[in-house]
Amino acid sequence: MFSKACEYGIRAATYIALRSLEGKRTSLKDIAKETDSPVAFTAKILQQLSKNKIVESVKGASGGFEIQKRNVHTIKLSQIVYAIDGDKVYHGCGLGLRECNGAKPCPVHDKFIGIRDGLKNMLETTTLLEMTRGLEVGLTYLKR
Amino acid sequence: MFSKACEYGIRAATYIALRSLEGKRTSLKDIAKETDSPVAFTAKILQQLSKNKIVESVKGASGGFEIQKRNVHTIKLSQIVYAIDGDKVYHGCGLGLRECNGAKPCPVHDKFIGIRDGLKNMLETTTLLEMTRGLEVGLTYLKR
DNA sequence: TTTATTTAGGACATTTTTGTCCTATTTATA
DNA sequence: TATAAATAGGACAAAAATGTCCTAAATAAA
Ligand code: FES
Ligand code: FES
């Protein structure tokens, strides 16, 4: 569904959001540990998220990553997916034609559109705040 | 969503189904041409589909690929996807945890389940016959 | 001011996916 | 029977995705 990079990105952003709500900045090392992700690869992904203003990074001792509390409930999963995987979720054809196009649809177009819209809707309505809800009370997990 | 191999596989199987309904066997060359797919790569995929009894292959001059007419309406997209991409559509976690597991769900689990079930349902209820319907009358396309 | 800690980013390595090429085998037909 | 046309399958190649390593720069604190 998503690339590994994107999966790591969502997990990382979610963990940063969780920590930010506690008023804490989080180091790359901790993020990688708590999301069970490869450290150096996660670093690259966080660079992307930082450039896209999804997370803020602070260099130097006691530096790390954070998200302004007031932004945690405004950031949508769609922004993260877009920053990492681009718009293929939005324009991709289910059968791999160059782009989805209702004027010359592939045989799965009508059915695929429904599924894609469901996904799109989910990504556009789910906020990082919502992602942290279950984590706080141990109902959901970012690693196993 | 699906691998390139799977996309090519669905397109190839659909075209073979269309031709089989006309009582015609189709060569690899034609399949690749009509689905705008790389010939040799498509050959590999057709080998898989053949091993999985989704298409039948006939060697030699005037050989090619075909599907028994009576099977065209019984073969589901899910069979093709399973033959090529395996069961990750069924057991994959949206955030890349080792496997989707409702007992220790990731933060998108509940929402993801819905989308995945929609996809699953679509794959399991769409037959090759249905895939060919629009093609016959020029309403849908396997290439552009 | 020095040192330790931390992110930024370029270069490189590995793995997976995608794609090609060649030879063997099968089969219809001339 | 010889030839041409077609799939099967192994080996290889290229590209993309994933992942690692190292140095530079920034910053807090000793
Ligand atoms: S054209 Fe294939 S999904 Fe829209
Ligand atoms: S556990 Fe992640 S989707 Fe089910």
Coordinates of C-alpha atoms (C1' of nucleotides) and ligand atoms in Angstrom, one line a residue:
Chain A
M1 CA 0.0 0.0 0.0
F2 CA 2.6 2.6 1.2
S3 CA 6.3 2.4 0.8
K4 CA 8.5 1.4 3.7
A5 CA 9.7 4.9 3.9
C6 CA 6.2 6.2 4.2
E7 CA 5.3 3.6 6.9
Y8 CA 8.4 4.6 8.9
G9 CA 7.5 8.3 8.3
I10 CA 4.0 7.9 9.7
R11 CA 5.2 5.9 12.7
A12 CA 7.9 8.4 13.4
A13 CA 5.6 11.4 13.1
T14 CA 3.1 9.8 15.3
Y15 CA 5.6 9.1 18.0
I16 CA 7.0 12.7 17.8
A17 CA 3.4 13.9 18.1
L18 CA 2.8 11.8 21.2
R19 CA 6.0 13.1 22.8
S20 CA 5.3 16.7 21.8
L21 CA 2.0 16.5 23.6
E22 CA 3.9 15.7 26.7
G23 CA 6.1 18.7 26.0
K24 CA 9.1 16.7 25.1
R25 CA 11.4 16.8 22.2
T26 CA 12.6 13.4 20.9
S27 CA 15.9 12.3 19.4
L28 CA 16.3 10.3 16.3
K29 CA 17.7 7.5 18.3
D30 CA 14.6 7.3 20.5
I31 CA 12.3 7.6 17.5
A32 CA 14.0 4.7 15.8
K33 CA 13.9 2.6 18.9
E34 CA 10.2 3.3 19.7
T35 CA 9.1 2.7 16.2
D36 CA 11.4 -0.2 15.6
S37 CA 12.9 1.4 12.5
P38 CA 16.4 1.6 11.0
V39 CA 18.1 4.6 12.5
A40 CA 19.9 6.0 9.5
F41 CA 17.0 5.4 7.1
T42 CA 14.6 7.1 9.6
A43 CA 17.0 10.0 9.7
K44 CA 16.5 10.5 5.9
I45 CA 12.8 10.4 6.2
L46 CA 12.7 12.8 9.1
Q47 CA 14.8 15.2 6.9
Q48 CA 12.0 15.0 4.3
L49 CA 9.3 15.6 6.9
S50 CA 11.3 18.5 8.3
K51 CA 11.7 20.1 4.9
N52 CA 7.9 19.7 4.4
K53 CA 7.3 21.5 7.7
I54 CA 5.6 18.5 9.2
V55 CA 8.0 18.2 12.0
E56 CA 10.6 20.7 13.3
S57 CA 14.2 19.7 14.0
V58 CA 16.6 21.2 16.4
K59 CA 20.3 20.6 16.1
G60 CA 22.8 20.2 18.8
A61 CA 23.0 18.8 22.2
S62 CA 19.4 18.3 23.6
G63 CA 18.2 18.8 20.1
G64 CA 15.8 16.4 18.4
F65 CA 12.4 16.5 16.7
E66 CA 9.1 18.0 17.8
I67 CA 5.8 19.3 16.6
Q68 CA 4.1 22.4 18.0
K69 CA 1.3 21.2 20.2
R70 CA -1.2 23.4 18.4
N71 CA -0.3 21.7 15.1
V72 CA -0.7 18.1 16.3
H73 CA -4.4 18.1 15.6
T74 CA -4.1 19.9 12.3
I75 CA -1.6 17.6 10.6
K76 CA -3.2 15.0 8.5
L77 CA -1.8 11.6 7.4
S78 CA -2.3 12.7 3.8
Q79 CA 0.4 15.4 4.3
I80 CA 2.9 12.8 5.4
V81 CA 2.0 10.4 2.6
Y82 CA 2.2 13.2 0.1
A83 CA 5.6 14.4 1.4
I84 CA 7.1 10.9 1.1
D85 CA 5.2 8.9 -1.6
G86 CA 3.9 11.9 -3.6
D87 CA 0.5 11.8 -5.3
K88 CA 0.4 8.3 -6.7
V89 CA -2.3 7.5 -4.1
Y90 CA -4.4 10.2 -5.8
H91 CA -3.6 9.7 -9.5
G92 CA -2.5 6.1 -9.8
C93 CA -4.5 3.6 -11.9
G94 CA -5.2 0.2 -10.3
L95 CA -4.0 -1.6 -13.3
G96 CA -0.9 0.5 -13.8
L97 CA -2.0 2.6 -16.8
R98 CA 0.0 5.8 -17.0
E99 CA -2.6 7.6 -14.9
C100 CA -6.1 7.0 -13.7
N101 CA -8.4 8.7 -16.3
G102 CA -12.2 8.3 -16.2
A103 CA -12.4 9.3 -19.8
K104 CA -10.5 6.2 -20.9
P105 CA -10.9 4.0 -17.8
C106 CA -9.3 0.6 -17.2
P107 CA -11.7 -2.3 -16.4
V108 CA -11.4 -1.9 -12.6
H109 CA -11.7 1.9 -12.7
D110 CA -15.2 2.3 -11.3
K111 CA -14.6 -0.2 -8.4
F112 CA -11.1 1.1 -7.8
I113 CA -12.2 4.7 -7.5
G114 CA -14.4 3.7 -4.5
I115 CA -11.5 2.1 -2.7
R116 CA -9.1 4.9 -3.5
D117 CA -11.5 7.5 -2.3
G118 CA -12.0 5.6 0.9
L119 CA -8.3 5.6 1.4
K120 CA -8.0 9.2 0.4
N121 CA -10.7 10.2 2.8
M122 CA -9.1 8.3 5.6
L123 CA -5.8 10.0 5.0
E124 CA -7.3 13.4 4.8
T125 CA -9.4 13.1 7.9
T126 CA -7.0 11.4 10.2
T127 CA -4.9 13.7 12.3
L128 CA -1.8 13.0 14.2
L129 CA -3.7 13.8 17.4
E130 CA -6.1 11.0 16.5
M131 CA -3.2 8.7 15.9
T132 CA -1.8 9.3 19.4
R133 CA -5.1 8.7 21.2
G134 CA -4.9 4.9 21.5
L135 CA -1.1 4.9 22.1
E136 CA -1.5 6.9 25.3
V137 CA -3.7 4.4 26.9
G138 CA -2.0 1.3 25.5
L139 CA -4.7 0.4 23.1
T140 CA -2.6 0.7 20.0
Y141 CA 1.1 0.2 19.2
L142 CA 3.8 1.6 16.9
K143 CA 5.9 -1.6 17.3
R144 CA 5.6 -5.1 18.5
Chain B
M1 CA -1.3 -0.9 -4.5
F2 CA -0.2 -3.9 -6.6
S3 CA 3.2 -4.8 -8.0
K4 CA 3.9 -4.1 -11.6
A5 CA 4.0 -7.8 -12.1
C6 CA 0.5 -8.1 -10.8
E7 CA -0.8 -5.2 -12.9
Y8 CA 0.6 -6.8 -16.0
G9 CA -0.8 -10.2 -14.9
I10 CA -4.3 -8.8 -14.5
R11 CA -4.1 -7.0 -17.8
A12 CA -2.8 -10.1 -19.6
A13 CA -5.4 -12.5 -18.0
T14 CA -8.1 -10.1 -19.0
Y15 CA -7.0 -9.9 -22.5
I16 CA -6.7 -13.7 -22.8
A17 CA -10.2 -14.0 -21.3
L18 CA -11.5 -11.5 -23.9
R19 CA -9.9 -13.5 -26.8
S20 CA -10.9 -16.8 -25.3
L21 CA -14.6 -15.7 -25.3
E22 CA -14.1 -15.2 -29.1
G23 CA -12.8 -18.8 -29.3
K24 CA -9.3 -17.6 -29.9
R25 CA -5.9 -18.5 -28.4
T26 CA -3.5 -15.6 -28.0
S27 CA 0.3 -15.5 -28.4
L28 CA 2.6 -13.9 -25.8
K29 CA 3.5 -11.3 -28.5
D30 CA -0.1 -10.2 -29.0
I31 CA -0.8 -10.1 -25.3
A32 CA 2.2 -7.9 -24.6
K33 CA 1.3 -5.7 -27.5
E34 CA -2.4 -5.3 -26.5
T35 CA -1.6 -4.6 -22.9
D36 CA 1.4 -2.5 -23.6
S37 CA 3.7 -4.6 -21.4
P38 CA 7.3 -5.8 -21.8
V39 CA 7.3 -9.1 -23.7
A40 CA 9.8 -11.1 -21.7
F41 CA 8.6 -9.9 -18.4
T42 CA 5.1 -10.8 -19.3
A43 CA 6.3 -14.2 -20.3
K44 CA 7.4 -14.8 -16.7
I45 CA 4.2 -13.7 -15.3
L46 CA 2.2 -15.9 -17.7
Q47 CA 4.3 -18.8 -16.5
Q48 CA 3.1 -18.1 -13.0
L49 CA -0.5 -17.8 -14.0
S50 CA -0.1 -21.0 -16.0
K51 CA 1.3 -22.9 -13.0
N52 CA -1.5 -21.6 -10.9
K53 CA -4.1 -22.9 -13.4
I54 CA -5.4 -19.5 -14.1
V55 CA -4.5 -19.7 -17.8
E56 CA -3.6 -22.6 -20.0
S57 CA -0.6 -22.5 -22.2
V58 CA -0.1 -24.4 -25.5
K59 CA 3.4 -24.8 -26.8
G60 CA 4.4 -25.0 -30.4
A61 CA 3.3 -23.4 -33.7
S62 CA -0.2 -21.9 -33.3
G63 CA 0.2 -22.2 -29.6
G64 CA -0.4 -19.5 -27.1
F65 CA -2.5 -18.8 -24.0
E66 CA -6.2 -19.4 -23.4
I67 CA -8.8 -19.8 -20.7
Q68 CA -11.7 -22.3 -21.0
K69 CA -14.8 -20.3 -21.8
R70 CA -16.6 -21.9 -18.9
N71 CA -13.9 -20.7 -16.5
V72 CA -13.9 -17.1 -17.6
H73 CA -16.7 -16.2 -15.2
T74 CA -15.4 -18.2 -12.3
I75 CA -11.9 -16.8 -12.2
K76 CA -11.7 -13.9 -9.7
L77 CA -9.1 -11.1 -9.6
S78 CA -8.2 -12.3 -6.1
Q79 CA -6.8 -15.5 -7.6
I80 CA -4.5 -13.6 -9.9
V81 CA -3.4 -11.2 -7.2
Y82 CA -2.7 -14.2 -4.9
A83 CA -0.7 -16.0 -7.5
I84 CA 1.6 -13.1 -8.1
D85 CA 1.6 -10.9 -5.0
G86 CA 0.8 -13.5 -2.4
D87 CA -1.4 -12.7 0.6
K88 CA 0.0 -9.4 1.7
V89 CA -3.2 -7.7 0.6
Y90 CA -4.9 -9.9 3.2
H91 CA -2.4 -9.8 6.1
G92 CA -0.4 -6.7 5.7
C93 CA -0.5 -3.9 8.3
G94 CA -1.1 -0.4 7.0
L95 CA 1.9 0.9 9.0
G96 CA 4.2 -2.0 8.2
L97 CA 4.1 -3.9 11.5
R98 CA 5.0 -7.5 10.9
E99 CA 1.5 -8.5 10.3
C100 CA -1.9 -6.9 10.9
N101 CA -3.1 -8.1 14.3
G102 CA -6.3 -6.8 15.9
A103 CA -5.1 -7.9 19.3
K104 CA -2.2 -5.4 19.2
P105 CA -3.4 -3.0 16.5
C106 CA -1.4 -0.1 15.0
P107 CA -3.1 3.3 15.2
V108 CA -4.6 3.1 11.7
H109 CA -5.9 -0.5 12.2
D110 CA -9.6 0.1 12.5
K111 CA -9.8 2.5 9.6
F112 CA -7.4 0.4 7.5
I113 CA -9.4 -2.7 8.0
G114 CA -12.3 -1.1 6.3
I115 CA -10.4 -0.1 3.3
R116 CA -8.6 -3.4 3.0
D117 CA -11.9 -5.3 3.3
G118 CA -13.3 -3.2 0.5
L119 CA -10.4 -4.1 -1.7
K120 CA -10.6 -7.7 -0.7
N121 CA -14.2 -7.8 -1.5
M122 CA -13.7 -6.2 -4.8
L123 CA -11.0 -8.7 -5.8
E124 CA -13.1 -11.6 -4.6
T125 CA -16.2 -10.7 -6.4
T126 CA -14.8 -9.4 -9.7
T127 CA -14.5 -12.1 -12.4
L128 CA -12.6 -12.0 -15.6
L129 CA -15.9 -12.1 -17.4
E130 CA -16.8 -8.8 -15.7
M131 CA -13.4 -7.4 -16.7
T132 CA -14.0 -8.1 -20.4
R133 CA -17.5 -6.6 -20.5
G134 CA -16.5 -3.0 -21.1
L135 CA -13.6 -3.9 -23.3
E136 CA -15.9 -5.5 -25.9
V137 CA -17.8 -2.4 -26.4
G138 CA -14.9 0.1 -26.2
L139 CA -15.9 1.5 -22.8
T140 CA -12.8 0.4 -21.0
Y141 CA -9.1 0.0 -22.0
L142 CA -6.2 -2.2 -21.2
K143 CA -3.7 0.3 -22.6
R144 CA -3.7 3.9 -23.8
Chain C
dT1 C1' 36.5 27.5 25.1
dT2 C1' 36.4 22.8 24.8
dT3 C1' 33.7 18.7 24.6
dA4 C1' 29.7 15.9 24.0
dT5 C1' 25.5 15.4 21.6
dT6 C1' 22.6 15.9 18.0
dT7 C1' 20.7 16.7 13.1
dA8 C1' 22.1 17.5 7.9
dG9 C1' 23.5 15.6 4.0
dG10 C1' 26.5 13.3 0.6
dA11 C1' 28.3 8.9 -0.8
dC12 C1' 28.0 4.3 -0.9
dA13 C1' 26.1 -0.7 -0.2
dT14 C1' 22.5 -4.1 -0.3
dT15 C1' 18.3 -6.0 -1.6
dT16 C1' 14.2 -6.3 -4.2
dT17 C1' 11.8 -5.5 -8.3
dT18 C1' 11.7 -5.0 -12.9
dG19 C1' 13.2 -6.3 -17.2
dT20 C1' 16.3 -8.8 -21.0
dC21 C1' 18.5 -12.6 -23.5
dC22 C1' 19.5 -17.0 -24.8
dT23 C1' 18.7 -21.9 -25.3
dA24 C1' 15.7 -26.0 -25.0
dT25 C1' 11.5 -28.0 -26.0
dT26 C1' 7.1 -28.6 -28.1
dT27 C1' 4.1 -28.7 -32.1
dA28 C1' 1.8 -27.6 -36.6
dT29 C1' 2.6 -27.6 -41.2
dA30 C1' 5.1 -27.4 -45.5
Chain D
dT1 C1' 11.3 -35.1 -42.1
dA2 C1' 12.7 -30.5 -41.9
dT3 C1' 11.3 -25.9 -40.7
dA4 C1' 9.1 -22.3 -38.4
dA5 C1' 6.6 -20.7 -34.6
dA6 C1' 5.6 -20.8 -30.1
dT7 C1' 6.2 -21.4 -24.7
dA8 C1' 9.5 -22.8 -20.6
dG9 C1' 13.0 -21.6 -18.0
dG10 C1' 17.7 -20.4 -16.4
dA11 C1' 21.0 -16.8 -16.3
dC12 C1' 21.9 -12.2 -16.4
dA13 C1' 21.2 -6.9 -16.3
dA14 C1' 19.3 -2.6 -14.9
dA15 C1' 16.7 0.2 -12.0
dA16 C1' 14.4 1.4 -7.8
dA17 C1' 13.9 1.0 -3.0
dT18 C1' 15.9 0.2 1.2
dG19 C1' 19.5 0.7 4.3
dT20 C1' 24.5 2.2 6.1
dC21 C1' 28.5 5.1 7.0
dC22 C1' 31.0 9.1 7.5
dT23 C1' 31.9 14.0 7.9
dA24 C1' 30.1 18.7 8.7
dA25 C1' 27.6 21.9 11.3
dA26 C1' 25.0 23.4 15.2
dT27 C1' 24.2 23.8 20.1
dA28 C1' 24.1 23.0 25.1
dA29 C1' 26.8 22.3 29.0
dA30 C1' 31.0 21.4 31.5
Ligands
FES1 S1 -8.1 4.2 -15.1 FE1 -7.5 2.5 -14.0 S2 -8.2 3.0 -12.0 FE2 -8.9 4.7 -13.1
FES2 S1 -2.3 -3.8 12.8 FE1 -1.8 -2.2 11.4 S2 -3.4 -2.4 10.1 FE2 -3.9 -3.9 11.5

